[in-house]
Coordinates of C-alpha atoms in Angstrom, one line a residue:
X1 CA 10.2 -4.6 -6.1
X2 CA 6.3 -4.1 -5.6
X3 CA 5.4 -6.7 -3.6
X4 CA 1.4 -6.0 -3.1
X5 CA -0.9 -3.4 -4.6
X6 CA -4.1 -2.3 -3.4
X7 CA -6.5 0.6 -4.6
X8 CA -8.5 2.6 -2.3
X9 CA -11.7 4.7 -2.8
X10 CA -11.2 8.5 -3.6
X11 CA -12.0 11.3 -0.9
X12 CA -11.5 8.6 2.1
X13 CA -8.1 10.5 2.9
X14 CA -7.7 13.1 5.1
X15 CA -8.1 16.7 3.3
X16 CA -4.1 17.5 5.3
X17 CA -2.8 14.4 6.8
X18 CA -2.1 15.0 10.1
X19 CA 2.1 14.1 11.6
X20 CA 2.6 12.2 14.4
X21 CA 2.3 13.5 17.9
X22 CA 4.6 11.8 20.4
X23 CA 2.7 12.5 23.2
X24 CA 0.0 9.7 21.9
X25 CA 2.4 7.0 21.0
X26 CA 4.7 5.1 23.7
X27 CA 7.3 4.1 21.3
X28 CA 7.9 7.8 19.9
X29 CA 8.1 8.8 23.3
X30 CA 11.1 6.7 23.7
X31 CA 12.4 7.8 20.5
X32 CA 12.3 11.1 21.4
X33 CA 13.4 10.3 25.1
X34 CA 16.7 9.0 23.6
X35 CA 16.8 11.8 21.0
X36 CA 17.1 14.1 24.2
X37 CA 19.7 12.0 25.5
X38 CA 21.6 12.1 22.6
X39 CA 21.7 15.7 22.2
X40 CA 23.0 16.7 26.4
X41 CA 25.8 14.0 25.5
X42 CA 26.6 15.9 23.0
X43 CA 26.4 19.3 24.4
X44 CA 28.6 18.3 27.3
X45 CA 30.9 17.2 24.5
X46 CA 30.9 20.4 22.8
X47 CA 31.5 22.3 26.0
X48 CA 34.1 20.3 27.0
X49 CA 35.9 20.7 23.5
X50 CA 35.2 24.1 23.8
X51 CA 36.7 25.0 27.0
X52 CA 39.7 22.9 25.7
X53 CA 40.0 25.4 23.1
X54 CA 39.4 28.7 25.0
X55 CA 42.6 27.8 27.2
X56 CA 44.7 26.7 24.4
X57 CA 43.9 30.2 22.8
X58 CA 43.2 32.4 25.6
X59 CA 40.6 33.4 23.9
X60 CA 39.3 34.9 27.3
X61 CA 41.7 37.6 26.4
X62 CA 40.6 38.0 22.8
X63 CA 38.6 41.1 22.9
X64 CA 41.1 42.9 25.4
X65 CA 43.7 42.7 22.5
X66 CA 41.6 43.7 19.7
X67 CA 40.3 46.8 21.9
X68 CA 42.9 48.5 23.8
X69 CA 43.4 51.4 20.8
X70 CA 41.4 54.2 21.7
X71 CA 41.6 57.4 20.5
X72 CA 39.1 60.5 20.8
X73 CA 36.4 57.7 22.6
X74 CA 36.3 55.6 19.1
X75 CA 38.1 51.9 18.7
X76 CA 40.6 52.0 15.7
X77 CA 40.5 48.0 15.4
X78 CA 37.1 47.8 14.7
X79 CA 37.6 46.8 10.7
X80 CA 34.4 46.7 8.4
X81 CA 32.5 47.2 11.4
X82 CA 33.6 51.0 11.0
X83 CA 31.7 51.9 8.1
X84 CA 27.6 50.9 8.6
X85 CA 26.7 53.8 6.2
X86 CA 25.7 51.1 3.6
X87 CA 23.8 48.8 5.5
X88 CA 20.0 48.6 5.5
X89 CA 17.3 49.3 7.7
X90 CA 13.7 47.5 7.7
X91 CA 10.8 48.5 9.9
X92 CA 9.2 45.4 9.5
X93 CA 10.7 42.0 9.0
X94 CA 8.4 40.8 5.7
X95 CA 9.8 43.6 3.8
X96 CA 13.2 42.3 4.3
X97 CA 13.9 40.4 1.5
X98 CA 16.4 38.6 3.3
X99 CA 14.3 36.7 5.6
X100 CA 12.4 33.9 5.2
X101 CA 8.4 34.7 4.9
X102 CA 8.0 31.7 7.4
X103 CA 3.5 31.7 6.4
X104 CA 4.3 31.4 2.7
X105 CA 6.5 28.5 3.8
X106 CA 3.7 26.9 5.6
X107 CA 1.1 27.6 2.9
X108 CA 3.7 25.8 0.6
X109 CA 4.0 22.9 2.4
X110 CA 0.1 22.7 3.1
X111 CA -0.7 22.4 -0.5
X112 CA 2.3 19.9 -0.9
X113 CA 0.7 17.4 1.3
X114 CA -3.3 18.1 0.4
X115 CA -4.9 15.4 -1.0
X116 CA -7.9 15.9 -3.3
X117 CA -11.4 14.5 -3.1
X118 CA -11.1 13.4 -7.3
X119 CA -7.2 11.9 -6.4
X120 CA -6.9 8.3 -7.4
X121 CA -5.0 6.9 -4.4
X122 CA -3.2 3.0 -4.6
X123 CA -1.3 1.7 -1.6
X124 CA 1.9 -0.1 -3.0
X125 CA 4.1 -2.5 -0.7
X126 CA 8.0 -2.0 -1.6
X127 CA 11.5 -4.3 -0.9
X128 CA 14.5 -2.5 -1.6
X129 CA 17.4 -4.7 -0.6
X130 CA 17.2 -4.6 3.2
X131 CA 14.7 -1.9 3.8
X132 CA 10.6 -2.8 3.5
X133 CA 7.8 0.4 2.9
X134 CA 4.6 1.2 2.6
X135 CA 4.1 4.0 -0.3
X136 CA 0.6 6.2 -0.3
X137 CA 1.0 6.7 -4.2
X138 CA -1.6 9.6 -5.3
X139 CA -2.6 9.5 -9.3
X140 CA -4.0 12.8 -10.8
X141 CA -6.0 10.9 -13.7
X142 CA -6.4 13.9 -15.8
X143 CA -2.9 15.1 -15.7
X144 CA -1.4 11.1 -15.9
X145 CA 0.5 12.4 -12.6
X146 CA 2.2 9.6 -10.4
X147 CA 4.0 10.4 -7.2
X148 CA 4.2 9.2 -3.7
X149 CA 2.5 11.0 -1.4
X150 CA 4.1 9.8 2.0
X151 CA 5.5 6.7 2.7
X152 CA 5.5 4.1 5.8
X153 CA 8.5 2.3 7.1
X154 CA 7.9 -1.2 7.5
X155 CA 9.6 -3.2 10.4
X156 CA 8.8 -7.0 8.1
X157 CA 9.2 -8.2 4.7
X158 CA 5.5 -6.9 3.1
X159 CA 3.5 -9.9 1.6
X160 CA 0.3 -8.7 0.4
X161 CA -1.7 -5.2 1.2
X162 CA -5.5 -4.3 2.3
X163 CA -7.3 -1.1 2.3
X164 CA -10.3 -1.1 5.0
X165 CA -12.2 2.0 6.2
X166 CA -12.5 0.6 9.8
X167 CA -10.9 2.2 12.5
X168 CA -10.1 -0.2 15.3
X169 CA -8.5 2.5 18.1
X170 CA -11.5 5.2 17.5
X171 CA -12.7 5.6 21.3
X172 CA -16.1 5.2 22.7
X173 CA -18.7 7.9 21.2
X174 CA -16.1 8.3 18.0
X175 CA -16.8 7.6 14.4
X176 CA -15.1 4.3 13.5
X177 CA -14.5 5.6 10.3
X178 CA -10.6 5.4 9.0
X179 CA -8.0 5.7 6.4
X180 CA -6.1 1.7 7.5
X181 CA -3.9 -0.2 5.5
X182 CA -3.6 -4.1 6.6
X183 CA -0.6 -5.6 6.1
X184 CA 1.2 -9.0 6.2
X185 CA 4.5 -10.4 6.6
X186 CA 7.1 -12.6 7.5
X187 CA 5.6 -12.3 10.8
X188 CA 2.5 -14.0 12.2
X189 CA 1.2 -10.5 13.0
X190 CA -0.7 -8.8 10.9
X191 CA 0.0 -4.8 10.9
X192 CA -2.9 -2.1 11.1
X193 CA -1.8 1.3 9.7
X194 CA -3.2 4.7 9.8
X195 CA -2.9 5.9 6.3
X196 CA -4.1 9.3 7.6
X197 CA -0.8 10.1 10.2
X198 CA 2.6 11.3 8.2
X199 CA 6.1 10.4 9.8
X200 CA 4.4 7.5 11.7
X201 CA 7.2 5.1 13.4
X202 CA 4.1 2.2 14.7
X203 CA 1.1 0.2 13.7
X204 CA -1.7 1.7 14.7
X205 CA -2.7 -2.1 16.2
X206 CA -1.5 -5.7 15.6
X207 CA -3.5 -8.9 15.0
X208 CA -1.9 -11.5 16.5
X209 CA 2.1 -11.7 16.2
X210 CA 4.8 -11.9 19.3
X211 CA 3.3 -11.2 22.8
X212 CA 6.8 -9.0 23.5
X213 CA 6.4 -5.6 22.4
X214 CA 9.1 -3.8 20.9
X215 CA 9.8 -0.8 18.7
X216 CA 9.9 -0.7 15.3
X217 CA 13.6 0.9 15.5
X218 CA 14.7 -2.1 17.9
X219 CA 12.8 -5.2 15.7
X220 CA 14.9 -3.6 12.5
X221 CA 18.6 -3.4 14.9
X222 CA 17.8 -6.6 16.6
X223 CA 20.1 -9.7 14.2
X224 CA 19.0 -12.8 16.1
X225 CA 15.4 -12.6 17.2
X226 CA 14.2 -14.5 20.4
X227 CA 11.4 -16.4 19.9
X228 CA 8.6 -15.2 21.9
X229 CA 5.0 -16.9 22.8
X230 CA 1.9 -16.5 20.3
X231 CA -0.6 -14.1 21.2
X232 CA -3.9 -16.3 21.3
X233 CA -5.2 -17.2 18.5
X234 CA -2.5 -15.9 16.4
X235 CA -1.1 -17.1 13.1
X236 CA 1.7 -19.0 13.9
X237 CA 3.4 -18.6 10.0
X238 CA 3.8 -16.1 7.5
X239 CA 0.3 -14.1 6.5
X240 CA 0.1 -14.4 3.2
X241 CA -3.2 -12.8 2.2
X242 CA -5.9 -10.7 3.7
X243 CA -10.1 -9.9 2.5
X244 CA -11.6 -6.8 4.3
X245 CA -15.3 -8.0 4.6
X246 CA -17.0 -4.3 3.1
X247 CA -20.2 -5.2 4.3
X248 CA -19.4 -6.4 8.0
X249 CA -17.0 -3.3 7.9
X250 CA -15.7 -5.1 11.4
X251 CA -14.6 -7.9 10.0
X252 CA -10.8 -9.2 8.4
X253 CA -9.8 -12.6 7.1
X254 CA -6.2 -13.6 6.4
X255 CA -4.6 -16.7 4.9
X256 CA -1.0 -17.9 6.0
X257 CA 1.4 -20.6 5.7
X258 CA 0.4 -22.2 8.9
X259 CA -2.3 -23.8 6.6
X260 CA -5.2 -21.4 8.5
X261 CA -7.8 -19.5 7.4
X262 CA -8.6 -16.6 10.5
X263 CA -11.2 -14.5 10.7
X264 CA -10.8 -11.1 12.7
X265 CA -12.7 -8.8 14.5
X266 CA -11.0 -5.8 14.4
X267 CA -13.4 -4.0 17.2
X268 CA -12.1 -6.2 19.7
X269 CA -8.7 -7.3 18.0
X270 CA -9.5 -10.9 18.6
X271 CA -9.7 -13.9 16.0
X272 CA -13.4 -15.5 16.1
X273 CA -13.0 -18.4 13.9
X274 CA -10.1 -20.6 12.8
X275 CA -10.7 -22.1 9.5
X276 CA -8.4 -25.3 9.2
X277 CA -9.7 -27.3 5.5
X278 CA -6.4 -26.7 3.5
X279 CA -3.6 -29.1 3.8
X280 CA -0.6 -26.6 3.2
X281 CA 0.2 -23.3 2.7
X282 CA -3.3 -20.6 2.1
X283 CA -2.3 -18.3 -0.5
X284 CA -5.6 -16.5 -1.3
X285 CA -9.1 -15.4 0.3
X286 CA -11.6 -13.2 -0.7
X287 CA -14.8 -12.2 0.7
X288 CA -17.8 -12.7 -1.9
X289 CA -19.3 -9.1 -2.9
X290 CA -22.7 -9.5 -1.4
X291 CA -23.1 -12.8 0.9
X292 CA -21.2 -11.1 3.7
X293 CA -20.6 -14.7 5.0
X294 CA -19.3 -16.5 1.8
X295 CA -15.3 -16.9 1.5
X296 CA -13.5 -18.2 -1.0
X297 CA -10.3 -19.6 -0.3
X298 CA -7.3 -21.0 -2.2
X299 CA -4.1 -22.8 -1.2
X300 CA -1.0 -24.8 -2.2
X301 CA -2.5 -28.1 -1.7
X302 CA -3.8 -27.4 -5.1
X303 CA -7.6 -26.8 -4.3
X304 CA -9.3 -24.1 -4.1
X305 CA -12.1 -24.4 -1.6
X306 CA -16.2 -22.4 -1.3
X307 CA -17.7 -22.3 2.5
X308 CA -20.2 -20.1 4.5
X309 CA -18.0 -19.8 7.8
X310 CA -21.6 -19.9 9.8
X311 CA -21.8 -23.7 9.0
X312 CA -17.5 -23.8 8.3
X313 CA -17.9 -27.9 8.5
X314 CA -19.3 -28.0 4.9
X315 CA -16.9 -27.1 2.1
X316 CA -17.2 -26.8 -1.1
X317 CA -13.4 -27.5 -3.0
X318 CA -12.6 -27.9 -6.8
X319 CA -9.0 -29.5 -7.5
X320 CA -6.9 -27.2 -9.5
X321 CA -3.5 -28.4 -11.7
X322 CA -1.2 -26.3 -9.9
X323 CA -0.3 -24.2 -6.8
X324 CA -2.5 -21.4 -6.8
X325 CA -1.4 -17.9 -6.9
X326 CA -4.7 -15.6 -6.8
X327 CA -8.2 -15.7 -7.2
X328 CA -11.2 -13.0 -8.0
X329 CA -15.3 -13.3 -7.6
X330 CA -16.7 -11.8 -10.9
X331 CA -18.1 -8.9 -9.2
X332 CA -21.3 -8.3 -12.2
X333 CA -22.3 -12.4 -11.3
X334 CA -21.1 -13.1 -7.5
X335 CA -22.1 -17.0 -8.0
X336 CA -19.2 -17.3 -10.3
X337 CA -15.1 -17.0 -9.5
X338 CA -11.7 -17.6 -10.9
X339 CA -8.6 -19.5 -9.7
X340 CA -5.3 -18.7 -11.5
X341 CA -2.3 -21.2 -11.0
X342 CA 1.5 -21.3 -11.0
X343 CA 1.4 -22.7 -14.6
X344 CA -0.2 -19.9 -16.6
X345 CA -3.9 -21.7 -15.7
X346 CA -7.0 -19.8 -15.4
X347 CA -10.3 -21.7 -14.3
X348 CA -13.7 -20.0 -14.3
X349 CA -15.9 -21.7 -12.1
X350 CA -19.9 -21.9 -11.1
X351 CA -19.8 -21.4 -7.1
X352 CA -23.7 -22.8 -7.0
X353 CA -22.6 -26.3 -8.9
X354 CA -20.2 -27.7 -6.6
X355 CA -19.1 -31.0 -6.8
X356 CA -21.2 -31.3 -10.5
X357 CA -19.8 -31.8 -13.6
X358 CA -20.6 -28.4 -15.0
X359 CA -19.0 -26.4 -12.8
X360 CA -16.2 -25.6 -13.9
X361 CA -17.6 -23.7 -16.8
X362 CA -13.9 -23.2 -18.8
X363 CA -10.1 -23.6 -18.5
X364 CA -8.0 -21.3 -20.2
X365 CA -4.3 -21.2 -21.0
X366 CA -3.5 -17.8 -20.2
X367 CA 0.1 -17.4 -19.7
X368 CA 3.6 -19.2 -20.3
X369 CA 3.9 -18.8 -16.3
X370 CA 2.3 -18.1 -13.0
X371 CA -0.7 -15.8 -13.5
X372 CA 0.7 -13.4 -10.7
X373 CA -2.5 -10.9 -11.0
X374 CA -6.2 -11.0 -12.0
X375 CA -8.9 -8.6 -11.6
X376 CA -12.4 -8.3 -12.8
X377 CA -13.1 -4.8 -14.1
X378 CA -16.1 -3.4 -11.5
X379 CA -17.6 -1.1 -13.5
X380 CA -17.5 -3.2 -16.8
X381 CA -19.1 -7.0 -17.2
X382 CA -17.0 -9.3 -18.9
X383 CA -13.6 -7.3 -19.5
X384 CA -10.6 -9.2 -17.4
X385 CA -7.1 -8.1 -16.6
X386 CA -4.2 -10.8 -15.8
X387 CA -1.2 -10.7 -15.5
X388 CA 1.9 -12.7 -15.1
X389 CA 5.7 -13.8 -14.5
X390 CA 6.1 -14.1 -18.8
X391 CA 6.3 -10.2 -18.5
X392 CA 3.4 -10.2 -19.7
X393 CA -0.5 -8.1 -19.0
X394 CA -3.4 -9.5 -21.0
X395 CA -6.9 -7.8 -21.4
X396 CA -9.6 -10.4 -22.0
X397 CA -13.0 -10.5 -22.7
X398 CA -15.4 -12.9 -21.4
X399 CA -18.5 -12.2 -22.6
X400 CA -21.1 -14.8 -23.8
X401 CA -21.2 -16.2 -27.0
X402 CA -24.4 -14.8 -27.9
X403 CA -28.0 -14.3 -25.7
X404 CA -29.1 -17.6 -26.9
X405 CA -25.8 -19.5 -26.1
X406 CA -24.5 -19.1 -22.5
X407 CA -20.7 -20.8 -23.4
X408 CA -17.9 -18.3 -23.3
X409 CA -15.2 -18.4 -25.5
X410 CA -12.5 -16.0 -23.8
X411 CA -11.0 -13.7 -26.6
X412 CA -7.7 -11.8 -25.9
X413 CA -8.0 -8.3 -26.7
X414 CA -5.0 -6.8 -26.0
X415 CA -1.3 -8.1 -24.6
X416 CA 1.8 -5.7 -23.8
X417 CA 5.0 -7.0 -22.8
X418 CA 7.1 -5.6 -20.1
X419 CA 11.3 -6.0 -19.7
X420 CA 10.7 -8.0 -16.6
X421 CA 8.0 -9.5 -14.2
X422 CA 4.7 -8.7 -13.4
X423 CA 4.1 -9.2 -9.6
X424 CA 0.5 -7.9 -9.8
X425 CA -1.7 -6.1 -11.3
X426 CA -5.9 -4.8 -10.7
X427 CA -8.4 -2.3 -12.2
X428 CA -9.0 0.7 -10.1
X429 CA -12.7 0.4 -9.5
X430 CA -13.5 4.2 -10.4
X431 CA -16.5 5.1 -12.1
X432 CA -14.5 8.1 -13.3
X433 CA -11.8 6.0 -14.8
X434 CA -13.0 2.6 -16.1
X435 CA -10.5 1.4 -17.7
X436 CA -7.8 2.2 -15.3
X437 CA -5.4 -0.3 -13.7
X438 CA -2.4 -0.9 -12.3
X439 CA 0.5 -3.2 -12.4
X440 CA 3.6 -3.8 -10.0
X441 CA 7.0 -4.8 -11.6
X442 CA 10.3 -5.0 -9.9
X443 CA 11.1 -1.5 -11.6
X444 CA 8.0 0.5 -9.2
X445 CA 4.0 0.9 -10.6
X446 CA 2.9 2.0 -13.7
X447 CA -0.7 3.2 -14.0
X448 CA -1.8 2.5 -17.5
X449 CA -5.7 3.2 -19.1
X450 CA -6.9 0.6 -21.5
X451 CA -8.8 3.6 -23.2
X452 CA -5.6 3.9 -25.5
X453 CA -6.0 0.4 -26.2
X454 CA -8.1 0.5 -29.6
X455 CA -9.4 -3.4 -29.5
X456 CA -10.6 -2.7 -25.9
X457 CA -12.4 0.9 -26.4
X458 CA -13.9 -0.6 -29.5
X459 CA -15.5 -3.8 -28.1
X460 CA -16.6 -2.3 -24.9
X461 CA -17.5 1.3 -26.2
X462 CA -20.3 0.0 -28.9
X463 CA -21.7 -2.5 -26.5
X464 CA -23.4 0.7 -24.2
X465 CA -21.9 -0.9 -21.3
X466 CA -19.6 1.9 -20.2
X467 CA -19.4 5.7 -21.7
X468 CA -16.4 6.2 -24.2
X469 CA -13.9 8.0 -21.8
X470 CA -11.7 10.9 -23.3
X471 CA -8.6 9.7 -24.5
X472 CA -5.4 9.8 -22.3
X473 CA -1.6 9.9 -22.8
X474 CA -0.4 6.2 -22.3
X475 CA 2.1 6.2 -19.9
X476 CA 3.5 3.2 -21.6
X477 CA 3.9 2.3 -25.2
X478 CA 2.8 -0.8 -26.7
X479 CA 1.7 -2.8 -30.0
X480 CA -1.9 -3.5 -30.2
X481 CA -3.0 -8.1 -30.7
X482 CA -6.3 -8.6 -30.6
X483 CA -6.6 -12.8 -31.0
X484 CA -9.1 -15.5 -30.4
X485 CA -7.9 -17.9 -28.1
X486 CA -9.9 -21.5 -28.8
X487 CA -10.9 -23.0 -24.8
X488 CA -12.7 -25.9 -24.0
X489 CA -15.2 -26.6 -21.4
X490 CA -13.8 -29.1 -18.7
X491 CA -15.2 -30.9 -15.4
X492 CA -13.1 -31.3 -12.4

C-alpha cells in the first residue's frame, strides 16, 4: 500500500549516489561490529568441525596413500592431472575469457545507479504487511519507464512524505544544500533522510521522538517498547503531516495527533513555535507559496484554520462538514485554498474574506467518499486533480465563467476508475511534463499524463495557457466523461 507520495525537482539527485560508509555512522559501526562477531563464531565452528572430520578420516594421511607409487620419478595416481596437454595458457588475465572483467562490472553497475538531470524522481512511502519503506522511484518521461531506483528501510509505520533541499548535518563552511526526505510516523519523531546515500540503515537526524537512542535493527526486533521521555518540544502523538517552508529553506512544519501544529528549524533541530488552535487531531498543513509566514492548517475538529505564525493569537478558521483529509493553496492565486473532507466535499475558499459571508466562494460534491488527494496543477491555472476512496481520479476545471463574471462553475473533464482505492494522488510540477501526475493505490504508483486525455488537452491546449505536449503511451486505459457538474455558491 502507498501510503504518502511526494515529487521532487529534477537534477537535485546526486549524478552516482554515494553507499554508506560505516566509519561515519555509530549504528553501522555496531552493525558491522557484530557482523565481525558473527563470522570468528563461526570460523571457530568450522575449525572445530573440521578437525572433527580430519581425525575421523585420517585425512592427515590422505596424500601419503594416493602418492606412494612411483616409478621412473613420475606418480602413477595422479588421474586427469596426468594429461595438461589440453589446457590453456593466457598471458594476461582479460584475455581469458573465463574470468570476470571486474571494470566492465563496475562500469555496469555505475550506469545502473546514475541518475539523470531530465529524470522525473517521486518519493513513495510503502506498507507491506509487517515491513515499512521508503522507495526513490525514477520516471524516464519519454520512454514511460517506472522503476525504483533504491529504496529505504523504515524502522515506523510511514504517514505522510516531504521532499526539502535542506541539509541539516552539512558542517560549518559546507553548502547546506541536500537531497532529504521528511518523514512521519507512528512515532512522535519525525525522520530526516538522505535521499543521496544507498544501503543507508539511519536517519540522517530526528525531530523530536524518544530521548533513548537505538538502532534501526533493535527498534524493528524490540516486541514491547519501553516508554521513554519526550525530547523537548517534541510531538507527543503520531505526525501526521509535514510543509517544507521553500522560501525559509530552514524551516519544517508538521501536524500530529496530539492536536499541535510545530514549527521546526532544521539548522538547529529545535521546535520554535507550538501552535495549539485545533481541538483534535491536525491532519493537514501547508505553507502558502509566497507569504513565507502564512500556514494553513486543517484538522478533525472539522475546521480548517488561516494564521500568520508571527502574530499565532489571531486565526482565521472556516467550519467544514466533515473530518478533513487534505488541503491545497491554488498556486496561480495564493489568497485562495481548498479543503477536501471525509464525505467526498470539496470547498474553495477566499483566504482574504475571513469570517465574511463570501468566502467561501463554492462547495462541490466531488466524490461518493473521502477525497484522499488533491493537487493544483503548477504550471496550468485552473485544471485540478482529486482523488478519492470511490476508486476514483477526477480532472476538473475551474476556470471562471467568463472575464466579466468571476463565479466558477467547476466542470469535470475527465474521471477513470481504478479496481481499488486511491490513497493519493498530485501533479508533478514539471514544466517539461504538465500534465503529469501521479496516484498511490494499494497495488504500488502509477504515473499517468492527462495529455492522452482528449477533454483535458482540448480545453487547456486552445486556451494558450500551456504548449500542446507530444502525445504519450497511457500507462493506464480508460473511457473518456467530460460532464458539467451544477455547484452552488455557499457561506459558512
Amino acid at each position: 500500500m502507498i501510503t504518502a507520495t511526494c515529487w521532487a525537482p529534477k537534477g537535485v539527485a546526486k549524478t552516482v549516489p554515494f553507499k554508506s560508509d560505516p566509519r561515519n555512522n555509530e549504528v553501522e559501526k555496531q552493525v558491522e561490529q557484530e557482523l565481525k562477531t558473527e563470522v570468528k563464531t563461526l570460523k571457530e565452528n568450522t575449525k572445530t568441525k573440521k578437525d572433527e572430520i580430519t581425525k575421523r578420516f585420517d585425512l592427515d594421511n590422505y596424500d601419503d596413500e594416493i602418492l606412494d607409487t612411483e616409478e621412473d620419478g613420475e606418480f602413477t595416481n595422479l588421474g586427469v592431472l596426468t594429461d595438461v596437454s589440453n589446457l590453456m595458457h593466457y598471458q594476461n588475465n582479460e584475455d581469458d575469457p573465463y574470468l570476470d572483467n571486474d571494470e566492465e562490472d563496475e562500469e555496469e553497475e555505475l550506469e545502473d545507479i546514475m541518475i539523470k538531470p531530465t529524470d522525473c524522481i517521486l518519493l513513495a512511502t510503502v506498507k507491506e504487511d509487517d515491513i515499512s519503506h521508503l522507495d526513490f522511484y525514477i520516471y524516464e518521461y519519454h520512454e514511460d519507464n517506472l522503476y525504483v531506483h533504491h529504496d529505504i528501510l523504515l524502522p515506523n509505520f510511514p504517514l505522510c512524505v516531504e521532499w526539502l533541499n535542506y541539509n541539516p548535518s552539512s558542517n560549518e563552511g559546507e553548502s547546506d544544500i541536500g537531497n532529504i526526505a521528511a518523514i512521519g510516523t507512528f512515532d512522535p519523531a519525525i525522520e530526516l533522510w538522505n535521499l543521496d546515500v544507498l544501503e543507508i540503515l539511519e536517519p540522517l537526524a530526528h525531530l523530536g521522538g524518544y530521548n533513548q537512542k537505538s538502532s534501526t535493527i533493535k527498534k524493528m526486533k524490540q516486541k514491547n517498547k519501553k516508554i521513554h521521555k519526550l525530547t523537548t518540544g517534541s510531538h507527543s502523538d503520531a505526525v501526521l503531516s509535514l510543509s517544507w517552508n521553500k522560501l525559509h529553506r530552514n524551516v519544517l512544519a508538521s501536524g500530529s495527533a496530539d492536536k499541535t501544529v510545530k514549527i521546526w528549524d532544521l539548522s538547529t533541530q529545535q521546535v520554535v513555535c507550538t501552535l495549539t488552535h485545533h481541538q483534535d487531531k491536525v491532519q493537514t498543513v501547508c505553507w502558502n507559496p509566497i507569504e513565507s509566514s502564512v500556514i494553513l492548517t486543517g484538522s478533525y475538529d472539522r475546521t480548517i484554520s488561516l494564521l500568520d505564525i508571527r502574530q499565532s493569537d489571531k486565526v482565521a478558521s472556516w467550519n467544514l462538514s466533515a473530518d478533513i483529509e487534505s488541503s491545497c493553496w491554488n498556486t496561480h492565486s495564493p489568497a485562495h485554498f481548498l479543503a477536501a473532507t471525509e464525505d467526498g466535499m470539496i470547498t474553495y475558499h477566499d483566504g482574504l474574506k475571513s469570517g465574511n459571508t463570501s468566502s467561501v466562494i463554492f462547495r462541490l460534491q466531488a466524490h461518493e467518499k473521502a477525497v484522499t488527494g488533491l493537487s493544483y496543477n503548477p504550471c496550468i491555472p485552473n485544471m485540478l486533480l482529486t482523488t478519492s476512496l470511490d476508486k476514483k481520479l477526477k480532472i476538473w476545471d475551474l476556470s471562471p465563467n467568463s472575464t466579466e463574471n468571476s463565479t466558477i462553475q467547476p466542470r469535470c473533464l475527465y474521471t477513470h476508475s481504478f479496481s481499488g482505492k486511491i490513497f493519493n494522488g498530485s501533479f508533478s510540477g514539471y514544466a517539461s511534463s504538465p500534465y503529469l501526475f501521479c496516484v498511490g493505490t494499494k497495488d504500488g504508483v502509477k504515473m499517468i499524463d492527462a495529455s492522452q486525455y482528449e477533454p483535458v488537452v482540448k480545453r487547456y491546449s486552445s486556451s494558450n495557457l500551456v504548449a500542446t505536449p507530444s502525445t504519450t503511451s497511457a500507462s493506464t486505459s480508460s473511457t473518456s466523461t467530460s460532464t458539467s457538474t451544477s455547484t452552488s455558491t455557499s457561506t459558512s
